[in-house]
Amino acid sequence: MRDPQVIEAKLLGWYDRHARVLPWRAPPGHGPTDPYRVWLSEVMLQQTTVAAVKAYFERFTSLWPTVHDLARAEDAQVMAEWAGLGYYARARNLIACARAVAAMGAFPDTREGLSALPGIGPYTSAAIAAIAFDRAETVVDGNVERVVARLFAIETALPAAKPELVALASRLTPARRPGDFAQAMMDLGATICTPRSPACGICPLIEDCAARAQGIAPELPRKAPKKPKPLRQGQVWIGFTDNAVLVETRAEKGLLGATLAFPSAGWDGSDLPPPAPADWQELGLVRHVFTHFALDLTVYTARLQRAPERGRLVPLAGFQPDALPGLMRKAWALAREKTAAAAIHRDIKSL
DNA sequence: TACCCGTGGCC
DNA sequence: TGGCCAAGGGT
């Protein structure tokens, strides 16, 4: 039981017989894989679902077919295209990484070389080395942690269990087809060895799984208790002229760093006053949940007589709400809804 | 080590 | 409905 060669053979056999989870990844045996596309998709997939990534990946590869194209892109356009995907430090690191790779001429082809690049950590460096360069590196993401914890019935809670899980995964990693093996482990975790209600009945590794034998597969991996999420409150100001809207580019680092946004305060450490001069009217509340806190953001709007000292006016004709992060899209949607309603009321009164 | 850092879907 | 979860990295 749990012979690495047996597990490798069963897993790769299963992988070869089934559809791949990532629709854009070439099937095994279809020639070399473009490191640029592997890198881009792996960075987008960090803590992000395949369904959410798909359209962004297609859009990025269409706009920028090579890492050299991406390296030449303007920061603001990359940030705008990333808007909505979350974890915006990834986008900032993406730009820096593309430029570093372009300066080097090509992607490094070892895990160590890849690890030195911005936004490429233990997981992503191993994934690119294994998938794009056929190196026998051990790829450990959340799926692999779960599969290995169950296979060996590891009851230690994460994140303390991580080193042990990595060591066990390393023992399973084959010298041949390491990239396919990594993707097979992740696909197994995504489709069969799922967090809740794992489909053990159709699992190719059911005979090798210690947790299954003990009847505790759905309970693993155990996790350390989470901290409660505090509720924060803040204000956001959406100012208009006849043909423009007031926006700003947020600070380079921190929450929603370097994204396009409406001026706001009270929730992100900043305590700036509302843009002035303006007669701000309260429109309502937008709720949003971040990783470590929830937010109630009060939305204000005002007609501006001239450009305030904070932010910049951009023409409404060219304004793209899609270039905003999700929180700011919610505020914009509320403003549109409420101002439309107010306009209707005015129209009714005037009849 | 323990935080910080988004968003959408699912049950 | 609210907590959980997702191909993590930076500090």
Short mmCIF file of C-alpha atoms (C1' of nucleotides) in Angstrom, two decimals:
data_model
loop_
_atom_site.label_atom_id
_atom_site.label_comp_id
_atom_site.label_asym_id
_atom_site.label_seq_id
_atom_site.Cartn_x
_atom_site.Cartn_y
_atom_site.Cartn_z
CA MET A 1 0.00 0.00 0.00
CA ARG A 2 1.05 3.56 -0.79
CA ASP A 3 3.93 2.41 -2.98
CA PRO A 4 5.00 5.58 -4.85
CA GLN A 5 5.34 3.75 -8.17
CA VAL A 6 1.89 2.19 -7.83
CA ILE A 7 0.31 5.53 -6.98
CA GLU A 8 2.12 7.24 -9.87
CA ALA A 9 0.92 4.62 -12.36
CA LYS A 10 -2.68 4.71 -11.15
CA LEU A 11 -2.80 8.50 -11.06
CA LEU A 12 -1.24 9.06 -14.48
CA GLY A 13 -3.48 6.36 -15.93
CA TRP A 14 -6.50 8.16 -14.55
CA TYR A 15 -5.18 11.53 -15.76
CA ASP A 16 -4.66 10.24 -19.30
CA ARG A 17 -8.22 8.93 -19.45
CA HIS A 18 -10.01 12.06 -18.26
CA ALA A 19 -10.62 15.63 -19.36
CA ARG A 20 -8.22 18.17 -17.94
CA VAL A 21 -9.55 20.68 -15.41
CA LEU A 22 -7.76 23.58 -17.11
CA PRO A 23 -9.38 23.92 -20.54
CA TRP A 24 -6.46 25.88 -22.01
CA ARG A 25 -3.75 23.38 -21.02
CA ALA A 26 -2.60 21.10 -23.84
CA PRO A 27 -3.10 17.39 -23.20
CA PRO A 28 -0.05 15.28 -22.34
CA GLY A 29 2.21 14.43 -25.27
CA HIS A 30 1.39 17.54 -27.31
CA GLY A 31 4.83 19.07 -27.35
CA PRO A 32 6.51 21.76 -25.28
CA THR A 33 4.41 24.04 -23.13
CA ASP A 34 4.92 27.80 -23.35
CA PRO A 35 6.40 28.93 -20.02
CA TYR A 36 4.75 32.34 -20.45
CA ARG A 37 1.28 30.82 -20.58
CA VAL A 38 2.03 28.46 -17.69
CA TRP A 39 3.34 31.34 -15.58
CA LEU A 40 0.44 33.66 -16.41
CA SER A 41 -2.23 31.08 -15.68
CA GLU A 42 -0.56 29.86 -12.48
CA VAL A 43 -0.32 33.40 -11.11
CA MET A 44 -3.97 34.04 -12.00
CA LEU A 45 -4.95 30.76 -10.35
CA GLN A 46 -3.36 31.66 -7.01
CA GLN A 47 -6.29 31.40 -4.55
CA THR A 48 -8.65 31.88 -7.48
CA THR A 49 -11.08 29.48 -9.16
CA VAL A 50 -10.61 28.18 -12.70
CA ALA A 51 -14.02 29.58 -13.68
CA ALA A 52 -13.00 33.07 -12.57
CA VAL A 53 -9.61 32.90 -14.30
CA LYS A 54 -10.66 31.60 -17.72
CA ALA A 55 -11.87 34.83 -19.33
CA TYR A 56 -9.00 36.85 -17.84
CA PHE A 57 -6.41 34.39 -19.15
CA GLU A 58 -7.87 34.51 -22.64
CA ARG A 59 -8.05 38.29 -22.57
CA PHE A 60 -4.43 38.68 -21.36
CA THR A 61 -2.98 36.22 -23.88
CA SER A 62 -4.97 37.91 -26.64
CA LEU A 63 -3.75 41.41 -25.68
CA TRP A 64 -0.20 40.26 -24.88
CA PRO A 65 0.75 37.00 -26.68
CA THR A 66 4.31 36.93 -25.29
CA VAL A 67 6.06 38.00 -22.12
CA HIS A 68 7.80 40.70 -24.17
CA ASP A 69 4.44 42.17 -25.16
CA LEU A 70 3.33 42.19 -21.53
CA ALA A 71 6.62 43.75 -20.45
CA ARG A 72 5.96 46.68 -22.79
CA ALA A 73 2.39 47.26 -21.58
CA GLU A 74 1.47 50.29 -19.50
CA ASP A 75 0.93 49.66 -15.78
CA ALA A 76 -2.51 51.28 -15.79
CA GLN A 77 -3.77 49.07 -18.62
CA VAL A 78 -2.58 45.89 -16.92
CA MET A 79 -4.20 46.97 -13.64
CA ALA A 80 -7.44 47.78 -15.50
CA GLU A 81 -7.46 44.37 -17.20
CA TRP A 82 -6.81 42.65 -13.86
CA ALA A 83 -9.66 44.56 -12.16
CA GLY A 84 -12.21 42.21 -10.62
CA LEU A 85 -9.84 39.29 -10.22
CA GLY A 86 -8.66 40.31 -6.75
CA TYR A 87 -5.33 40.20 -4.90
CA TYR A 88 -3.96 43.15 -6.83
CA ALA A 89 -0.40 42.67 -5.62
CA ARG A 90 -0.37 39.80 -8.12
CA ALA A 91 -0.91 42.27 -10.96
CA ARG A 92 1.83 44.57 -9.72
CA ASN A 93 4.19 41.61 -9.40
CA LEU A 94 3.09 40.35 -12.81
CA ILE A 95 4.29 43.55 -14.45
CA ALA A 96 7.58 43.52 -12.56
CA CYS A 97 8.13 39.85 -13.35
CA ALA A 98 7.39 40.28 -17.06
CA ARG A 99 9.92 43.11 -17.29
CA ALA A 100 12.56 41.12 -15.41
CA VAL A 101 12.06 38.13 -17.71
CA ALA A 102 12.13 40.33 -20.81
CA ALA A 103 15.41 41.84 -19.61
CA MET A 104 16.83 38.34 -19.09
CA GLY A 105 15.60 37.29 -22.52
CA ALA A 106 13.57 34.28 -21.35
CA PHE A 107 12.13 32.57 -18.29
CA PRO A 108 14.66 30.78 -16.06
CA ASP A 109 14.25 27.01 -16.50
CA THR A 110 14.95 25.98 -12.91
CA ARG A 111 12.90 26.26 -9.75
CA GLU A 112 15.63 28.29 -8.07
CA GLY A 113 15.80 30.77 -10.92
CA LEU A 114 12.04 31.12 -11.08
CA SER A 115 11.78 31.61 -7.31
CA ALA A 116 13.86 34.76 -7.52
CA LEU A 117 11.19 36.50 -9.62
CA PRO A 118 8.47 38.70 -8.11
CA GLY A 119 5.18 36.93 -7.39
CA ILE A 120 6.67 33.45 -7.88
CA GLY A 121 6.79 31.51 -4.63
CA PRO A 122 7.24 27.84 -3.70
CA TYR A 123 4.10 26.64 -5.48
CA THR A 124 4.37 28.64 -8.69
CA SER A 125 8.11 28.04 -9.16
CA ALA A 126 7.62 24.28 -8.83
CA ALA A 127 4.59 24.31 -11.14
CA ILE A 128 6.39 26.19 -13.93
CA ALA A 129 9.56 24.09 -13.57
CA ALA A 130 7.59 20.83 -13.71
CA ILE A 131 4.95 21.73 -16.32
CA ALA A 132 6.93 23.97 -18.68
CA PHE A 133 10.45 22.55 -18.22
CA ASP A 134 9.79 18.91 -17.30
CA ARG A 135 11.76 19.14 -14.07
CA ALA A 136 11.04 16.71 -11.23
CA GLU A 137 9.89 19.36 -8.76
CA THR A 138 7.23 18.74 -6.15
CA VAL A 139 4.18 20.91 -6.66
CA VAL A 140 2.13 21.48 -3.51
CA ASP A 141 -1.05 23.52 -3.58
CA GLY A 142 -4.22 23.17 -1.52
CA ASN A 143 -5.35 20.20 -3.60
CA VAL A 144 -2.10 18.32 -3.09
CA GLU A 145 -2.15 19.06 0.63
CA ARG A 146 -5.62 17.54 0.85
CA VAL A 147 -4.85 14.47 -1.28
CA VAL A 148 -1.63 13.70 0.63
CA ALA A 149 -3.18 14.35 4.06
CA ARG A 150 -5.87 11.80 3.21
CA LEU A 151 -3.61 9.30 1.48
CA PHE A 152 -1.39 9.10 4.58
CA ALA A 153 -4.10 9.98 7.15
CA ILE A 154 -2.14 12.93 8.54
CA GLU A 155 -4.11 14.34 11.46
CA THR A 156 -1.86 17.29 12.26
CA ALA A 157 -3.70 20.53 11.51
CA LEU A 158 -2.59 22.98 8.81
CA PRO A 159 -0.53 25.07 8.56
CA ALA A 160 1.67 23.15 11.04
CA ALA A 161 1.31 20.01 8.92
CA LYS A 162 2.67 21.66 5.79
CA PRO A 163 6.33 20.51 6.03
CA GLU A 164 5.28 16.91 6.61
CA LEU A 165 2.81 17.02 3.71
CA VAL A 166 5.48 18.49 1.42
CA ALA A 167 7.93 15.75 2.39
CA LEU A 168 5.34 13.06 1.66
CA ALA A 169 4.40 14.66 -1.65
CA SER A 170 8.07 14.82 -2.55
CA ARG A 171 8.37 11.08 -2.07
CA LEU A 172 5.56 10.55 -4.60
CA THR A 173 6.92 12.87 -7.30
CA PRO A 174 8.22 10.81 -10.26
CA ALA A 175 11.27 11.57 -12.41
CA ARG A 176 9.20 10.99 -15.54
CA ARG A 177 6.24 13.22 -16.41
CA PRO A 178 6.49 15.36 -13.27
CA GLY A 179 4.33 18.06 -14.82
CA ASP A 180 1.55 15.64 -15.70
CA PHE A 181 1.85 14.10 -12.24
CA ALA A 182 1.46 17.51 -10.60
CA GLN A 183 -1.56 18.36 -12.70
CA ALA A 184 -3.03 14.92 -12.05
CA MET A 185 -2.74 15.42 -8.28
CA MET A 186 -4.41 18.83 -8.55
CA ASP A 187 -7.13 17.60 -10.90
CA LEU A 188 -7.83 14.69 -8.55
CA GLY A 189 -8.19 17.13 -5.66
CA ALA A 190 -10.42 19.42 -7.70
CA THR A 191 -12.80 16.77 -9.03
CA ILE A 192 -12.74 13.67 -6.77
CA CYS A 193 -10.78 14.25 -3.55
CA THR A 194 -12.81 17.39 -2.83
CA PRO A 195 -12.98 19.21 0.53
CA ARG A 196 -16.57 18.14 1.23
CA SER A 197 -18.18 14.89 0.13
CA PRO A 198 -15.17 13.37 -1.63
CA ALA A 199 -16.14 10.89 -4.36
CA CYS A 200 -14.10 8.03 -2.92
CA GLY A 201 -16.17 5.47 -4.83
CA ILE A 202 -14.63 6.54 -8.14
CA CYS A 203 -11.17 7.48 -6.85
CA PRO A 204 -8.28 5.71 -8.61
CA LEU A 205 -6.37 5.68 -5.30
CA ILE A 206 -9.12 4.27 -3.07
CA GLU A 207 -7.12 1.14 -2.25
CA ASP A 208 -4.12 3.22 -1.19
CA CYS A 209 -5.94 5.79 0.95
CA ALA A 210 -5.37 5.48 4.71
CA ALA A 211 -8.01 8.08 5.59
CA ARG A 212 -10.58 6.22 3.51
CA ALA A 213 -9.71 3.00 5.33
CA GLN A 214 -10.24 4.75 8.65
CA GLY A 215 -13.42 6.48 7.53
CA ILE A 216 -12.05 9.97 8.16
CA ALA A 217 -11.35 11.20 4.61
CA PRO A 218 -13.92 14.03 4.66
CA GLU A 219 -12.44 15.36 7.94
CA LEU A 220 -8.92 15.81 6.52
CA PRO A 221 -6.92 17.91 6.32
CA ARG A 222 -7.68 19.39 9.72
CA LYS A 223 -7.21 23.14 9.99
CA ALA A 224 -6.36 25.57 12.75
CA PRO A 225 -9.37 27.62 13.92
CA LYS A 226 -9.84 30.94 12.13
CA LYS A 227 -9.94 34.37 13.63
CA PRO A 228 -13.28 36.18 13.55
CA LYS A 229 -13.72 38.93 10.95
CA PRO A 230 -14.24 42.42 12.39
CA LEU A 231 -16.69 44.84 10.76
CA ARG A 232 -15.24 48.08 9.47
CA GLN A 233 -17.08 51.16 8.26
CA GLY A 234 -16.08 53.80 5.76
CA GLN A 235 -17.22 56.38 3.22
CA VAL A 236 -16.83 56.65 -0.52
CA TRP A 237 -17.52 59.77 -2.57
CA ILE A 238 -18.67 59.62 -6.19
CA GLY A 239 -18.52 63.11 -7.65
CA PHE A 240 -19.85 64.16 -11.07
CA THR A 241 -19.79 67.06 -13.43
CA ASP A 242 -21.99 67.12 -16.54
CA ASN A 243 -19.61 64.86 -18.45
CA ALA A 244 -16.97 63.57 -16.01
CA VAL A 245 -16.55 61.52 -12.83
CA LEU A 246 -14.03 61.93 -10.00
CA VAL A 247 -11.56 59.06 -9.55
CA GLU A 248 -8.10 58.47 -8.13
CA THR A 249 -5.36 55.86 -8.36
CA ARG A 250 -4.90 54.29 -4.95
CA ALA A 251 -1.57 54.11 -3.15
CA GLU A 252 0.91 51.62 -4.59
CA LYS A 253 0.72 49.17 -1.68
CA GLY A 254 -1.92 47.98 0.76
CA LEU A 255 -5.63 47.40 0.21
CA LEU A 256 -6.60 47.54 -3.47
CA GLY A 257 -3.10 48.91 -4.07
CA ALA A 258 -2.54 50.72 -7.37
CA THR A 259 -6.12 50.18 -8.54
CA LEU A 260 -8.48 52.81 -9.96
CA ALA A 261 -11.04 53.89 -7.34
CA PHE A 262 -13.37 56.59 -6.07
CA PRO A 263 -12.01 58.68 -3.20
CA SER A 264 -12.81 56.97 0.09
CA ALA A 265 -11.80 56.97 3.74
CA GLY A 266 -12.38 55.48 7.16
CA TRP A 267 -11.91 51.81 6.31
CA ASP A 268 -8.39 51.39 4.94
CA GLY A 269 -6.30 53.37 7.39
CA SER A 270 -6.74 56.64 5.54
CA ASP A 271 -8.71 59.36 7.29
CA LEU A 272 -8.82 62.07 4.62
CA PRO A 273 -11.80 64.46 4.47
CA PRO A 274 -14.29 64.27 1.57
CA PRO A 275 -13.26 66.01 -1.66
CA ALA A 276 -14.22 69.67 -1.50
CA PRO A 277 -15.91 71.86 -2.42
CA ALA A 278 -19.03 69.71 -2.84
CA ASP A 279 -22.44 69.17 -1.24
CA TRP A 280 -22.36 65.41 -0.60
CA GLN A 281 -25.64 63.50 -0.46
CA GLU A 282 -25.87 60.09 1.21
CA LEU A 283 -27.11 57.40 -1.17
CA GLY A 284 -26.94 54.22 0.89
CA LEU A 285 -24.72 51.36 2.02
CA VAL A 286 -22.55 48.85 0.18
CA ARG A 287 -21.46 45.67 1.94
CA HIS A 288 -18.26 43.86 1.01
CA VAL A 289 -16.26 41.05 2.58
CA PHE A 290 -12.48 41.04 2.35
CA THR A 291 -10.14 38.30 3.48
CA HIS A 292 -9.77 39.53 7.03
CA PHE A 293 -12.62 42.00 7.60
CA ALA A 294 -16.13 42.89 6.46
CA LEU A 295 -16.95 46.40 5.32
CA ASP A 296 -20.00 48.65 5.34
CA LEU A 297 -19.23 51.50 3.00
CA THR A 298 -21.55 54.52 2.91
CA VAL A 299 -21.85 55.93 -0.61
CA TYR A 300 -22.13 59.68 -1.15
CA THR A 301 -22.64 61.59 -4.37
CA ALA A 302 -22.43 65.25 -5.37
CA ARG A 303 -22.47 67.47 -8.41
CA LEU A 304 -19.08 69.17 -8.64
CA GLN A 305 -18.75 72.78 -9.73
CA ARG A 306 -15.03 72.48 -10.33
CA ALA A 307 -12.21 69.96 -9.89
CA PRO A 308 -11.62 69.19 -6.19
CA GLU A 309 -8.15 69.12 -4.70
CA ARG A 310 -8.34 65.35 -4.40
CA GLY A 311 -8.64 62.95 -7.32
CA ARG A 312 -8.98 63.67 -11.03
CA LEU A 313 -11.92 64.08 -13.37
CA VAL A 314 -12.18 61.57 -16.20
CA PRO A 315 -14.71 61.85 -19.07
CA LEU A 316 -17.84 59.76 -18.50
CA ALA A 317 -17.76 58.76 -22.18
CA GLY A 318 -14.53 56.84 -21.69
CA PHE A 319 -15.16 55.69 -18.12
CA GLN A 320 -15.12 51.90 -17.73
CA PRO A 321 -16.58 50.53 -14.47
CA ASP A 322 -14.95 47.21 -15.39
CA ALA A 323 -11.59 48.84 -14.67
CA LEU A 324 -12.59 49.18 -10.99
CA PRO A 325 -12.09 46.58 -8.25
CA GLY A 326 -15.25 44.80 -7.09
CA LEU A 327 -15.88 47.02 -4.09
CA MET A 328 -15.85 50.17 -6.20
CA ARG A 329 -18.07 48.53 -8.84
CA LYS A 330 -20.66 47.97 -6.11
CA ALA A 331 -20.51 51.62 -5.09
CA TRP A 332 -20.83 52.70 -8.73
CA ALA A 333 -23.81 50.38 -9.27
CA LEU A 334 -25.56 51.82 -6.22
CA ALA A 335 -24.95 55.37 -7.42
CA ARG A 336 -26.32 54.55 -10.86
CA GLU A 337 -29.36 52.85 -9.38
CA LYS A 338 -30.15 55.63 -6.90
CA THR A 339 -29.53 58.53 -9.24
CA ALA A 340 -31.66 56.85 -11.90
CA ALA A 341 -34.43 56.43 -9.33
CA ALA A 342 -34.10 60.05 -8.28
CA ALA A 343 -34.30 61.15 -11.89
CA ILE A 344 -37.51 59.15 -12.31
CA HIS A 345 -39.02 60.78 -9.22
CA ARG A 346 -38.15 64.21 -10.58
CA ASP A 347 -39.76 63.32 -13.88
CA ILE A 348 -42.95 62.17 -12.16
CA LYS A 349 -43.12 65.33 -10.05
CA SER A 350 -42.67 67.51 -13.09
CA LEU A 351 -45.65 65.95 -14.82
"C1'" DT B 1 5.04 33.00 12.75
"C1'" DA B 2 1.12 35.42 11.88
"C1'" DC B 3 -0.77 38.75 9.29
"C1'" DC B 4 -2.08 41.08 5.12
"C1'" DC B 5 -4.21 40.76 0.67
"C1'" DG B 6 -10.24 40.08 -3.23
"C1'" DT B 7 -13.74 37.96 -5.16
"C1'" DG B 8 -17.48 34.82 -6.41
"C1'" DG B 9 -19.77 30.44 -5.81
"C1'" DC B 10 -21.52 26.90 -3.03
"C1'" DC B 11 -24.40 24.53 0.52
"C1'" DT C 1 -27.37 33.55 5.21
"C1'" DG C 2 -22.89 33.12 6.56
"C1'" DG C 3 -18.89 30.51 6.69
"C1'" DC C 4 -15.98 27.89 3.76
"C1'" DC C 5 -13.27 27.45 -0.13
"C1'" DA C 6 -10.15 28.44 -4.37
"C1'" DA C 7 -3.44 25.74 -8.69
"C1'" DG C 8 -0.42 31.45 -2.64
"C1'" DG C 9 3.01 35.22 -2.08
"C1'" DG C 10 4.94 39.01 0.55
"C1'" DT C 11 6.43 40.78 4.76
#
